[in-house]
Coordinates of C-alpha atoms in Angstrom, one line a residue:
X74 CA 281.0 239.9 95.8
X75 CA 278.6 237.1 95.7
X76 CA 276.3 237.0 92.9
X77 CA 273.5 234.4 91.5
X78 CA 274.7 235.7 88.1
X79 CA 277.0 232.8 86.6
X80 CA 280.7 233.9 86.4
X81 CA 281.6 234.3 83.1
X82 CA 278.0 236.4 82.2
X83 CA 279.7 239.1 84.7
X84 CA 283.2 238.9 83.2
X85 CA 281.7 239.9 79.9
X86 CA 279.6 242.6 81.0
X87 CA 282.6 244.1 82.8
X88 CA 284.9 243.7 78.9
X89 CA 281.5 245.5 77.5
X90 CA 281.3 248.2 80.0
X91 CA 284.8 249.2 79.6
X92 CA 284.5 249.1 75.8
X93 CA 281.1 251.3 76.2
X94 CA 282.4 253.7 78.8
X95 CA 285.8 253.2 79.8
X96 CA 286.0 255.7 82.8
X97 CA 283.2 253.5 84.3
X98 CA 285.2 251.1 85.7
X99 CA 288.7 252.6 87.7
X100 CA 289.1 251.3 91.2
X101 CA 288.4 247.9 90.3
X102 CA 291.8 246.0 88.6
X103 CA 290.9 242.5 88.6
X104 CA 287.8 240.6 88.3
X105 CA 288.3 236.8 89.3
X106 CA 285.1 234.3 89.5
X107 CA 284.8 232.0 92.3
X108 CA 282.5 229.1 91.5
X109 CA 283.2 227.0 95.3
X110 CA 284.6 227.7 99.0
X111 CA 285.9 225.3 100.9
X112 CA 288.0 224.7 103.9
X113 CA 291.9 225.1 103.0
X114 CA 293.0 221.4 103.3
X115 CA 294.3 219.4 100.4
X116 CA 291.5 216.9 100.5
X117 CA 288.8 219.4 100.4
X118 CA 290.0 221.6 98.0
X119 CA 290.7 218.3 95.7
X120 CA 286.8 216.9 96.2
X121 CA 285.7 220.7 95.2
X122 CA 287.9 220.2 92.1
X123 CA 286.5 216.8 91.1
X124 CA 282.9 218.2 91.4
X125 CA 284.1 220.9 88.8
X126 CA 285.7 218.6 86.4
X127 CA 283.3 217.5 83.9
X128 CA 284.0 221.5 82.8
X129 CA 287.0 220.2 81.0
X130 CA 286.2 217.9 78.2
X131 CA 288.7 215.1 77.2
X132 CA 290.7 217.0 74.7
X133 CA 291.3 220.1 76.6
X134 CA 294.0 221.4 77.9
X135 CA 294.7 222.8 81.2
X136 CA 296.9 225.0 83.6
X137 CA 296.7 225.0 87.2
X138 CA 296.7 228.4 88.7
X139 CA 297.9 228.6 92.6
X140 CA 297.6 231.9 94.5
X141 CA 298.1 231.8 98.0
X142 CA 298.1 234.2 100.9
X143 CA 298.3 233.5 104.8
X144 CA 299.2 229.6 104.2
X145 CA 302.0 227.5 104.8
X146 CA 300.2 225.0 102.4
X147 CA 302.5 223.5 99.7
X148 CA 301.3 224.9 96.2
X149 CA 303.5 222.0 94.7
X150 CA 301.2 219.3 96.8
X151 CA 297.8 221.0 95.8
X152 CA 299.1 221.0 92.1
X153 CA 300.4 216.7 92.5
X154 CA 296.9 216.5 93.9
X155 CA 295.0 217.8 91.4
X156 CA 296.9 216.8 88.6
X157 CA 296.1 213.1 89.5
X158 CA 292.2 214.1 88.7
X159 CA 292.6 215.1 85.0
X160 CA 294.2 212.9 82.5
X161 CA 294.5 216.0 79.9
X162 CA 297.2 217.8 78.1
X163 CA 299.2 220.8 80.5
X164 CA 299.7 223.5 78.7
X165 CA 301.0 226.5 80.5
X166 CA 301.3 229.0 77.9
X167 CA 298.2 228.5 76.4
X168 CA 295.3 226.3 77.9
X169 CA 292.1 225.8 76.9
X170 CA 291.4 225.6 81.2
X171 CA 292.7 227.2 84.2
X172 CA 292.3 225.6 87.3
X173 CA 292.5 228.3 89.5
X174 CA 293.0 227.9 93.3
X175 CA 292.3 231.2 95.2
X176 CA 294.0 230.6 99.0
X177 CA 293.2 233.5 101.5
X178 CA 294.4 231.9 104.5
X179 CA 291.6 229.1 105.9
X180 CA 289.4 229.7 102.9
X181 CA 289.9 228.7 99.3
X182 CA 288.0 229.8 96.4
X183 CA 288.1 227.3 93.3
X184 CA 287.3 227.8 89.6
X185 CA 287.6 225.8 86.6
X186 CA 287.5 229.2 84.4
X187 CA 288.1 229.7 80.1
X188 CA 291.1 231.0 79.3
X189 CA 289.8 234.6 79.0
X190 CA 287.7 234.1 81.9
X191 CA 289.3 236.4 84.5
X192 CA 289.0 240.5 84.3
X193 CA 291.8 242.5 84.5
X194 CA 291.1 246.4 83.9
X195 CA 294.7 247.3 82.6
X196 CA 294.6 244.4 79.6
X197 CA 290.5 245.6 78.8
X198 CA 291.6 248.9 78.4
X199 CA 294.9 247.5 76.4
X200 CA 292.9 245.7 73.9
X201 CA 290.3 248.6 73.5
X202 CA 292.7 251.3 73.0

């Protein structure tokens, strides 16, 4: 869906909804902003990341999030890549940042997103109950 409303307003109105009036949302299990599309190359996802990166403030930490489909792409070359661009702290269990790059064959979506900042119906309704 493309939207002028910024990502994580949307992610929170979802969490609301479902707290409101949890048979609202059913067919929908997973919510995930997209804040740029580009090509599926290393080089342009990597210049889409450094326009993101000021997101991330020197203290923060970070995960980088690879899902692919319908690529032969290396996840472990996109992660060297971007990796370079950040001189934070990984965390993978807990980060204050993902850095999540969305492959769907020749396009890739890319997000620098909070922690909490993806929507996923079976946790809402986990945390509600």
């Amino acid at each position: 869906v493309k939207t002028v409303i910024e990502p994580s307003k949307i992610i929170d109105y979802v969490k609301n909804k479902i707290i409101e009036e949890p048979w609202l949302i059913r067919y929908c299990l997973r919510i995930i902003p997209i804040q740029m599309i580009t090509e599926t190359e290393i080089d342009k996802i990597k210049q889409n990341v450094i326009k993101l990166k000021d997101t991330i403030q020197k203290n923060d930490s970070y995960r980088i999030t690879i899902e692919k489909r319908n690529t032969s792409i290396s996840s472990n070359e996109i992660i060297t890549e971007i990796a370079k661009i950040f001189p934070n702290k990984v965390s993978l269990n807990q980060p204050d940042w993902i850095i999540l790059i969305e492959i769907l064959g020749n396009e890739t979506g890319i997000s620098i997103l909070k922690n909490d900042g993806m929507f996923s119906l079976d946790k809402a309704k986990r945390m509600s109950d």
